Tab-separated table of C-alpha atoms in Angstrom:
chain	number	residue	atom	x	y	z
A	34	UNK	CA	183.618	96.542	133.978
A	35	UNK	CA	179.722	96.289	133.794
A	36	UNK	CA	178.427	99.921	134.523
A	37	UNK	CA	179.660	101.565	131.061
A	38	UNK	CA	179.243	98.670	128.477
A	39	UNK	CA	175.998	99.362	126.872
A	40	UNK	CA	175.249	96.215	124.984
A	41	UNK	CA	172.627	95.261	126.854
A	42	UNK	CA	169.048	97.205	126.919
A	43	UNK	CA	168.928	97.713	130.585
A	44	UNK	CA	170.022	101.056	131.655
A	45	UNK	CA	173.018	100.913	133.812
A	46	UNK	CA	173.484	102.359	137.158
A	47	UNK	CA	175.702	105.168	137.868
A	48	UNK	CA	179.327	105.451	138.525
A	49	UNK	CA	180.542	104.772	142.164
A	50	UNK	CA	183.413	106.435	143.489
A	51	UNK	CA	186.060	103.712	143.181
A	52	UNK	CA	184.886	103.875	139.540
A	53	UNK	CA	184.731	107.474	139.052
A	54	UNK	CA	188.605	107.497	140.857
A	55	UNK	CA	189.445	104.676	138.313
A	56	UNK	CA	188.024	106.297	135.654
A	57	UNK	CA	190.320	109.457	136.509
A	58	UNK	CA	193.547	107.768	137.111
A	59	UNK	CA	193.426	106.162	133.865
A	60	UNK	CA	192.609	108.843	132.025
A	61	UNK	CA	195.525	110.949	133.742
A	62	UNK	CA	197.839	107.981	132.954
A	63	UNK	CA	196.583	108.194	129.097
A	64	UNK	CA	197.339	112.308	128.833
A	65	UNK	CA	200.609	111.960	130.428
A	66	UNK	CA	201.324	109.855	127.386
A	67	UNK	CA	199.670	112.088	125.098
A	68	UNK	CA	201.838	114.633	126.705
A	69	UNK	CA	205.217	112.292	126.848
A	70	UNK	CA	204.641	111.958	122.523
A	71	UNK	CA	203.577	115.866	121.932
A	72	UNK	CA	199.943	114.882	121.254
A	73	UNK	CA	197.505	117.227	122.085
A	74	UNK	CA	194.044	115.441	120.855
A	75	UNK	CA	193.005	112.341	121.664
A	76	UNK	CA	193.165	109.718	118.827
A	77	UNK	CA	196.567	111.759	116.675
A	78	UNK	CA	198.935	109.617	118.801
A	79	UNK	CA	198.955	106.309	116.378
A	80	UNK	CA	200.170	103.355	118.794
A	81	UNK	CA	201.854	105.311	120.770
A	82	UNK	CA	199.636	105.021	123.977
A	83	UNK	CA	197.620	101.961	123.033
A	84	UNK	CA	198.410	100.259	126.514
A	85	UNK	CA	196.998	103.141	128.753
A	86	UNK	CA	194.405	104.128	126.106
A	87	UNK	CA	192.653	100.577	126.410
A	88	UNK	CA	192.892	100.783	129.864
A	89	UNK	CA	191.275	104.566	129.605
A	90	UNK	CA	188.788	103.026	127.475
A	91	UNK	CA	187.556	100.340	129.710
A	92	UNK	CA	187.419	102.391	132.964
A	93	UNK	CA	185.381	105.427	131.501
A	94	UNK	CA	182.065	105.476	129.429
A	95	UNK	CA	182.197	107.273	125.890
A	96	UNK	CA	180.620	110.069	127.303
A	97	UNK	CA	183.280	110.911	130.083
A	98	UNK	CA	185.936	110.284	127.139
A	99	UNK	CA	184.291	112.505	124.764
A	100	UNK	CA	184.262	114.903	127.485
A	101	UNK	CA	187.627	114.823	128.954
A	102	UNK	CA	189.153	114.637	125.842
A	103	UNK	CA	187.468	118.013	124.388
A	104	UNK	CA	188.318	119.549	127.572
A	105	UNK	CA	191.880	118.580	127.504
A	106	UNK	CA	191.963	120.237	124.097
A	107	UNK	CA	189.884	123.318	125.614
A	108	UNK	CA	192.191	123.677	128.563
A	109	UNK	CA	195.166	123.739	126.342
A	110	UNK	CA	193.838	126.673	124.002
A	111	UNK	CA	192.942	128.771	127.448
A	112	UNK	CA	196.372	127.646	128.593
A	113	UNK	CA	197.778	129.432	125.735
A	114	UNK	CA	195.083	132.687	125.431
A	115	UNK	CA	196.060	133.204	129.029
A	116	UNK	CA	200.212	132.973	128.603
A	117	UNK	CA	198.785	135.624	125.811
A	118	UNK	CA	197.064	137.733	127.041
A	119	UNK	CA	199.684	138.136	130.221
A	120	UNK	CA	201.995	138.635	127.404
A	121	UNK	CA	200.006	141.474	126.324
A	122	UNK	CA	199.744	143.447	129.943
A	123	UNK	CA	203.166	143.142	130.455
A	124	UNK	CA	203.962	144.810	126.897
A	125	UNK	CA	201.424	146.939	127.408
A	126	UNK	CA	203.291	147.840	130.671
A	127	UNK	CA	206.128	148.052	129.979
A	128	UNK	CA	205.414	150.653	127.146
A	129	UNK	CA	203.988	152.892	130.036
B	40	UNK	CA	131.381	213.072	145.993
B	41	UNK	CA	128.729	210.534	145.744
B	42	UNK	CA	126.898	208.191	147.813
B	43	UNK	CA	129.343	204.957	146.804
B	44	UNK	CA	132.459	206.882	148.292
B	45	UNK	CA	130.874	208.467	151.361
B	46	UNK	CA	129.207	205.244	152.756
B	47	UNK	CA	133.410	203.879	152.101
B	48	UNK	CA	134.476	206.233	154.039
B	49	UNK	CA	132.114	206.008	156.786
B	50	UNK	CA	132.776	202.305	157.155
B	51	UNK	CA	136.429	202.997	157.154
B	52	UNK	CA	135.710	205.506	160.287
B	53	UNK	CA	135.750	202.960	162.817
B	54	UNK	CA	138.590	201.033	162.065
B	55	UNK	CA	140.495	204.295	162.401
B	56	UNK	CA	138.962	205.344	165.769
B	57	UNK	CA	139.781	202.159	167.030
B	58	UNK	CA	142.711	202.163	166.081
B	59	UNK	CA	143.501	205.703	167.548
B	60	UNK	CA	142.049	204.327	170.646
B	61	UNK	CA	144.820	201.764	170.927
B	62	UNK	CA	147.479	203.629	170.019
B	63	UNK	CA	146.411	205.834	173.022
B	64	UNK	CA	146.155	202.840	175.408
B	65	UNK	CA	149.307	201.528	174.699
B	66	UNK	CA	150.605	204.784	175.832
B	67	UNK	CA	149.149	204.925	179.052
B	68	UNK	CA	150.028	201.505	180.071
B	69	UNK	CA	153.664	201.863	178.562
B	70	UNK	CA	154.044	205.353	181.031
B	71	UNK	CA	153.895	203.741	184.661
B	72	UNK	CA	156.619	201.117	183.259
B	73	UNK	CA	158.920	203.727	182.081
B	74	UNK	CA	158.530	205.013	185.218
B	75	UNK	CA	158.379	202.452	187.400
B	76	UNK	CA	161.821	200.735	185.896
B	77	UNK	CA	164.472	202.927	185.905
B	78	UNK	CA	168.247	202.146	184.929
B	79	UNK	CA	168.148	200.225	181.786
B	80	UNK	CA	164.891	200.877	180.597
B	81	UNK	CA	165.183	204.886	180.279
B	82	UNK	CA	167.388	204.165	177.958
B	83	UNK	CA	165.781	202.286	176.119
B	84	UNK	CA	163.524	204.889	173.955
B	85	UNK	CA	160.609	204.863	171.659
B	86	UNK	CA	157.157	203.017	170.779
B	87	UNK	CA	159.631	200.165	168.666
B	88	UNK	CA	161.651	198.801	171.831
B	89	UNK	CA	158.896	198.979	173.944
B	90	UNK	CA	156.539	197.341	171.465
B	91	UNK	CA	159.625	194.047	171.009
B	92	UNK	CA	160.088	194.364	174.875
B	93	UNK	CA	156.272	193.867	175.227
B	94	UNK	CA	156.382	190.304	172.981
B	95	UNK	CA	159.662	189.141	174.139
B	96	UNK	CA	159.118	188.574	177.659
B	97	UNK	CA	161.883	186.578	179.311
B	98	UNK	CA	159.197	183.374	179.719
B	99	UNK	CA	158.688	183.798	175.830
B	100	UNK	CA	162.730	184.109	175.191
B	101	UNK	CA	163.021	181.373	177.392
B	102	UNK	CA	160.208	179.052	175.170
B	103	UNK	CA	161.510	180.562	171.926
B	104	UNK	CA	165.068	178.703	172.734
B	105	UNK	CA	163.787	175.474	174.630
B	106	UNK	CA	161.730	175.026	171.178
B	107	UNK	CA	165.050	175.898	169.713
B	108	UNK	CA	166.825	173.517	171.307
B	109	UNK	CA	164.076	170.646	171.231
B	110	UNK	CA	163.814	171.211	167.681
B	111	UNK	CA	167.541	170.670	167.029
B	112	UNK	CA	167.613	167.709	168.971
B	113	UNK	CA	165.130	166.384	167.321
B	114	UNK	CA	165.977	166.867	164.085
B	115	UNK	CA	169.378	165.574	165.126
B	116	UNK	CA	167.620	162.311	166.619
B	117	UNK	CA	165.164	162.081	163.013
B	118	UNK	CA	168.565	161.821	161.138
B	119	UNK	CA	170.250	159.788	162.865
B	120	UNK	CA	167.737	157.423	163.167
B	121	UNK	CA	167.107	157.679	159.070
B	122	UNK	CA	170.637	156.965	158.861
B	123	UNK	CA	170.723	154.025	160.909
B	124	UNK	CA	167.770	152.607	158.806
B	125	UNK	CA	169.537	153.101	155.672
B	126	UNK	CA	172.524	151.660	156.489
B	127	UNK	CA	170.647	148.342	158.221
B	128	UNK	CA	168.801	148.417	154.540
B	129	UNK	CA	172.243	148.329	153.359
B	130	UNK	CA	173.301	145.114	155.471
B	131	UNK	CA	170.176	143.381	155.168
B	132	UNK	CA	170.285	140.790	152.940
B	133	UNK	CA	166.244	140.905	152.536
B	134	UNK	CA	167.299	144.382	150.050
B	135	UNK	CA	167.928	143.740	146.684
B	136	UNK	CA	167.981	139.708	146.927
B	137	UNK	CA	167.480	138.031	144.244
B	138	UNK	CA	164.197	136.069	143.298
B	139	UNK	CA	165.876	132.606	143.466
B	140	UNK	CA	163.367	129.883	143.918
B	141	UNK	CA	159.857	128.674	144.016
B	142	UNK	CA	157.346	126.413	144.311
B	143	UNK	CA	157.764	122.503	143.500
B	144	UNK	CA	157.428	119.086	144.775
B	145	UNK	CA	159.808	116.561	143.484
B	146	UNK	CA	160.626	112.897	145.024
B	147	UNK	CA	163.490	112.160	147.522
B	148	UNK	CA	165.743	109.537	147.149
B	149	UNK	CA	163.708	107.822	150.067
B	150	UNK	CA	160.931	107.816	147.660
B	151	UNK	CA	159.315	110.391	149.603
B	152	UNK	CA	157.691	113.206	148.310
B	153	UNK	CA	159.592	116.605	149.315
B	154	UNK	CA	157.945	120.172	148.215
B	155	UNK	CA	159.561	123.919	149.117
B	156	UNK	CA	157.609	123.767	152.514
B	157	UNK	CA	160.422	120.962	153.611
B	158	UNK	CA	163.244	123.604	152.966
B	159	UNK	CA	161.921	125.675	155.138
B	160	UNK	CA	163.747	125.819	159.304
B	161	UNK	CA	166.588	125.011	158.057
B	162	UNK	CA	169.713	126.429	156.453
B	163	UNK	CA	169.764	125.301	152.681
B	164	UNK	CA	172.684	124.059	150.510
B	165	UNK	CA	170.584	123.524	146.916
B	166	UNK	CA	172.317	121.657	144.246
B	167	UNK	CA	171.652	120.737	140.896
B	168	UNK	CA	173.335	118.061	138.380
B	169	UNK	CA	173.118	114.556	137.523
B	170	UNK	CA	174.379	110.830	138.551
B	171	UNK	CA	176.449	110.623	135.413
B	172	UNK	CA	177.973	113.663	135.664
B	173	UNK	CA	181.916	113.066	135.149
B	174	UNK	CA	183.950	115.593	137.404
B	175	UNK	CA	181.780	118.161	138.487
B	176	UNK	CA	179.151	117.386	140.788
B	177	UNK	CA	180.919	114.364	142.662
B	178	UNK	CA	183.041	117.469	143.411
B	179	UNK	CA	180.866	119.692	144.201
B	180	UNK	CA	178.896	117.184	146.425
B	181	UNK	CA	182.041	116.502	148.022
B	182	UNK	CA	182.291	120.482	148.915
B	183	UNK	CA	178.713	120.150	150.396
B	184	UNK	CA	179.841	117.336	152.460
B	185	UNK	CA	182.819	118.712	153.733
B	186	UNK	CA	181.258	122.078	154.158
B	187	UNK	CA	178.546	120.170	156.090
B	188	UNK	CA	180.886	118.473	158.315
B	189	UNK	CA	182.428	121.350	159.418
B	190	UNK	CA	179.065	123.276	160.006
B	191	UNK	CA	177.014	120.555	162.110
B	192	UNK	CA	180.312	120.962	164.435
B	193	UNK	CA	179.324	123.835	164.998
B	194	UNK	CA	175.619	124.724	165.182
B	195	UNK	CA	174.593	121.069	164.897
B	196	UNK	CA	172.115	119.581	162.407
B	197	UNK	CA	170.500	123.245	161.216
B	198	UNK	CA	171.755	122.563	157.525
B	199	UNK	CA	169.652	120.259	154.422
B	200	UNK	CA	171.884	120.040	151.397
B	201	UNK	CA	169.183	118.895	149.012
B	202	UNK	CA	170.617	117.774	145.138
B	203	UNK	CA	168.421	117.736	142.444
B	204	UNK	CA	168.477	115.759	139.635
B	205	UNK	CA	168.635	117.556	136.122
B	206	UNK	CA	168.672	114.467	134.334
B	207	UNK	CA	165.109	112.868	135.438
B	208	UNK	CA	165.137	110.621	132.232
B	209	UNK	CA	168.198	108.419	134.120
B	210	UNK	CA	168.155	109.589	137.429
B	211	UNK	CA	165.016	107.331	139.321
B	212	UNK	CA	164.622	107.420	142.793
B	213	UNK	CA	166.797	103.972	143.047
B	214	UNK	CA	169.195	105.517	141.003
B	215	UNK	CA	169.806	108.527	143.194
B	216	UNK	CA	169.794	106.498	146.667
B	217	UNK	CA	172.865	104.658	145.054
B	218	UNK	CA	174.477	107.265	144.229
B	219	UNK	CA	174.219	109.273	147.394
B	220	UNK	CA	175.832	106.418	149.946
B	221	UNK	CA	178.720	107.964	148.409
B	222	UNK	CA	178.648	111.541	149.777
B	223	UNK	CA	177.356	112.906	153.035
B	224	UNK	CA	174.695	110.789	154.653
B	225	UNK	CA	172.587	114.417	154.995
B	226	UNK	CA	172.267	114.925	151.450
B	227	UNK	CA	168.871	114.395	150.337
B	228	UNK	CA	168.358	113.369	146.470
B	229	UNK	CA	165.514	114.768	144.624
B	230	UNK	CA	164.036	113.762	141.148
B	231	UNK	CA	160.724	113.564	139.172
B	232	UNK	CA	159.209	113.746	135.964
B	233	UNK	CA	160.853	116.227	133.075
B	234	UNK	CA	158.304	119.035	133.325
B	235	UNK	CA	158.566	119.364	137.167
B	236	UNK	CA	162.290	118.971	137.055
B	237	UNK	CA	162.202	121.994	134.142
B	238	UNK	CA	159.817	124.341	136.046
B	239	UNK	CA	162.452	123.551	139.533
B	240	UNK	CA	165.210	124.312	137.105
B	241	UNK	CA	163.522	127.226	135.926
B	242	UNK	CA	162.338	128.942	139.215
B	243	UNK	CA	165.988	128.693	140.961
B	244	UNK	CA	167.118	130.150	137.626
B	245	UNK	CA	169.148	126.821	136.641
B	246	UNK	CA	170.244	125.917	133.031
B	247	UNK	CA	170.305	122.575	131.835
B	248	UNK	CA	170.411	120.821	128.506
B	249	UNK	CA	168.805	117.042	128.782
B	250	UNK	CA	166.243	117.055	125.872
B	251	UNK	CA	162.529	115.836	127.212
B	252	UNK	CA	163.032	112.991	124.745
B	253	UNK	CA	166.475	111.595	126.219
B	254	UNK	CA	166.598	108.018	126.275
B	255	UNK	CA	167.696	106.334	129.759
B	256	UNK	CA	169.371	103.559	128.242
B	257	UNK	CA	171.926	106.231	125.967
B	258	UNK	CA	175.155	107.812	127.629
B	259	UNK	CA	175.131	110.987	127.625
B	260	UNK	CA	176.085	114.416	129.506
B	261	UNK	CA	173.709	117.430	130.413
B	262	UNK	CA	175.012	120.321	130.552
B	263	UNK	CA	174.063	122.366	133.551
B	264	UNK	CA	174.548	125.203	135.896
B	265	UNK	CA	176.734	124.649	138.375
B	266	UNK	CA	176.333	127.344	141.224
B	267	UNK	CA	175.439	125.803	145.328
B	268	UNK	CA	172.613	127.749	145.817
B	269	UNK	CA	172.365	129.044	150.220
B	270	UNK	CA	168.948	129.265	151.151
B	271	UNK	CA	167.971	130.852	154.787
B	272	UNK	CA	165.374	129.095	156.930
B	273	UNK	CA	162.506	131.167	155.319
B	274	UNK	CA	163.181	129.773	151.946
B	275	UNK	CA	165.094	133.256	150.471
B	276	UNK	CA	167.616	133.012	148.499
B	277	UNK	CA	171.052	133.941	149.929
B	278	UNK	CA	174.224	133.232	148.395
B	279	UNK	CA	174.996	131.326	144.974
B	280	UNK	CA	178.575	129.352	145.308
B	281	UNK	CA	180.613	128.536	142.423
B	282	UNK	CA	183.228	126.245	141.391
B	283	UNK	CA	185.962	128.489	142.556
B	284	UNK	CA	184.421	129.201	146.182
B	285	UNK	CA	186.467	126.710	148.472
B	286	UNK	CA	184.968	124.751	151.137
B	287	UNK	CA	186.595	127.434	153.687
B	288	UNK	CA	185.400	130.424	152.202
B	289	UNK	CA	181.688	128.560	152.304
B	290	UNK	CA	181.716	128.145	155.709
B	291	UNK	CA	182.635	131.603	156.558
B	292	UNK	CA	179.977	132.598	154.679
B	293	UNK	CA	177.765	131.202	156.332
B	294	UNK	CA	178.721	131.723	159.590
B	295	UNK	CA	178.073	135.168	158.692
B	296	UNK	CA	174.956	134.921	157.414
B	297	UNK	CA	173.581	132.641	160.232
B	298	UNK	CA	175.224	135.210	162.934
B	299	UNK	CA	173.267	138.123	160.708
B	300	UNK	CA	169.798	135.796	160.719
B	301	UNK	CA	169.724	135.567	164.188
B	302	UNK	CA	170.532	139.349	164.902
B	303	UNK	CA	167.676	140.327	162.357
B	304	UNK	CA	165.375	137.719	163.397
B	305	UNK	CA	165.634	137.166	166.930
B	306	UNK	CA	165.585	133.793	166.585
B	307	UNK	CA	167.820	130.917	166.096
B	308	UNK	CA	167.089	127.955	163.899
């Protein structure tokens, strides 16, 4: 994979779509890992998911991994402020 | 008494006379009617009845309640009409739209240049975001396209989804013609140097967060505004569509607001 190594000084070109939907699948391959070991950020799994996290790795540039990995942790907390706060109107409606 | 009062008094003399004089005239001409008109009229008694007979003649009753009438109508008509007028104010779009969008002239991905004049004519889809962008905009660009499908079906080629570039540090003119053989062939890529790309950003009220200084050769992400900006053949500022509008609801949208162009315009694009 040539467009995301950035050894080289030339700036490379953007992602194509059969990268960008390579990019995606691996990285859904690596959470459902994450998710299969109870790992919610990126990089606290150890070796558990070192096969799909290389593969992550080489399909995505750091930026998209820094990205969807913050987001997966970001999604998660809204995950659980939502289950919350539905929690809350129900108790609040059910005191009515 | 002394000369002041008398001289009053004599000026005052005349007024009275004549108005003795009047009184006596009225009189006499009231008799021979009185006389004349029997039945109803004997009845009717004294100077007062005579003197409201004498004003209200049928042709002035008659006047008194066509202006009546014509006045009512009238009025009726003035508010009905003021109500018609405030409820097209309500409708039009042209009241309280927002000031979305200005002047600028950026490049195309054809390496043409392309200024605000261009959008004009046509029916405006107005993106912003970059080539690097991870999820977002190939989404949202997808939405366009899909949107734009389904439109040109319809009304034919009427629409310009234009995407511009917040990430001019990266995003060349080569750049963005590879990246757009991936989305609809319509879609035309703009870019250009950091300060027009900022004031562009600035006048359609778009956030972004590429610092002047960025280096092309680094990865990284902008942050950015991510709202599909509908623009009507005049250049104003329609609708704003976000992440959560799906490609359906767009093109309802602006079915409706092309069907509401033409009635208010009288023209078609």
């Amino acid at each position: 994979m040539g467009w995301f190594s950035r050894s080289s000084a030339e700036q490379s070109p953007a992602a194509t779509r059969q990268d960008r939907q390579k990019c995606w699948e691996s990285r859904d391959q690596y959470f459902e890992c994450l998710d299969g070991v109870g790992v919610l950020t990126a990089g606290e799994e150890g070796t558990a998911c070192t096969k799909s996290k290389f593969q992550y790795e080489k399909s995505c540039a750091k930026s998209w991994i820094d990205y969807f990995n913050k987001r997966r942790v970001l999604a998660e907390k809204q995950k659980d402020m939502l289950a919350q706060s539905q929690l809350q109107t129900q108790e609040v409606k059910r005191k009515l | 008494m002394s000369k002041l009062s008398s001289t009053y008094f004599r000026s005052l003399r005349p007024y009275f006379t004549g108005r003795s004089i009047q009184c006596q005239r009225q009189s006499i001409c009231m008799r021979p009617k009185t006389v004349t008109a029997p039945g109803r009229r004997c009845f009717t008694s004294g100077a007062r009845d005579r003197a409201a007979v004498g004003v209200f003649t049928p042709t002035a009753a008659a006047l008194f309640v066509a202006t009546g009438v014509g006045l009512f109508y009238y009025f009726r008509y003035e508010k009905q009409k003021l109500l018609e007028q405030r409820q097209k104010e309500l409708e039009s779009r042209s009241v309280g739209r927002a000031h979305v969008g200005g002047p600028f002239t950026l490049t195309t991905h054809e390496n043409k240049p392309f200024s605000d004049q261009d959008l004009l004519g046509k029916w405006n889809f107005v993106y912003f975001g970059f080539t690097n962008c991870p999820d977002i905009c190939p989404a949202e660009l997808d939405k366009i396209g899909s949107v734009m499908t389904s439109l040109e079906q319809d009304y034919g080629t009427i629409f310009q989804p234009v995407f511009i570039s917040v990430d001019p540090a990266r995003d060349s003119v080569s750049q963005m013609k590879t990246y757009l053989t991936d989305f609809h062939p319509h879609i035309i890529g703009l870019t250009g140097d950091y300060a027009t790309v900022k004031t562009t950003c600035k006048a359609y009220r778009v956030y972004f967060s590429t610092p002047p200084d960025a280096d092309p050769k680094d990865d990284y992400l902008v942050d950015h505004s991510i709202y599909v900006y509908l623009m009507d053949p005049n250049g104003q500022f329609v609708e704003a569509f976000g992440q959560s509008s799906t490609p359906d609801e767009v093109v309802e949208r602006v079915k409706k607001e092309i069907s509401e162009f033409e009635k208010e315009t009288g023209r078609k694009v």
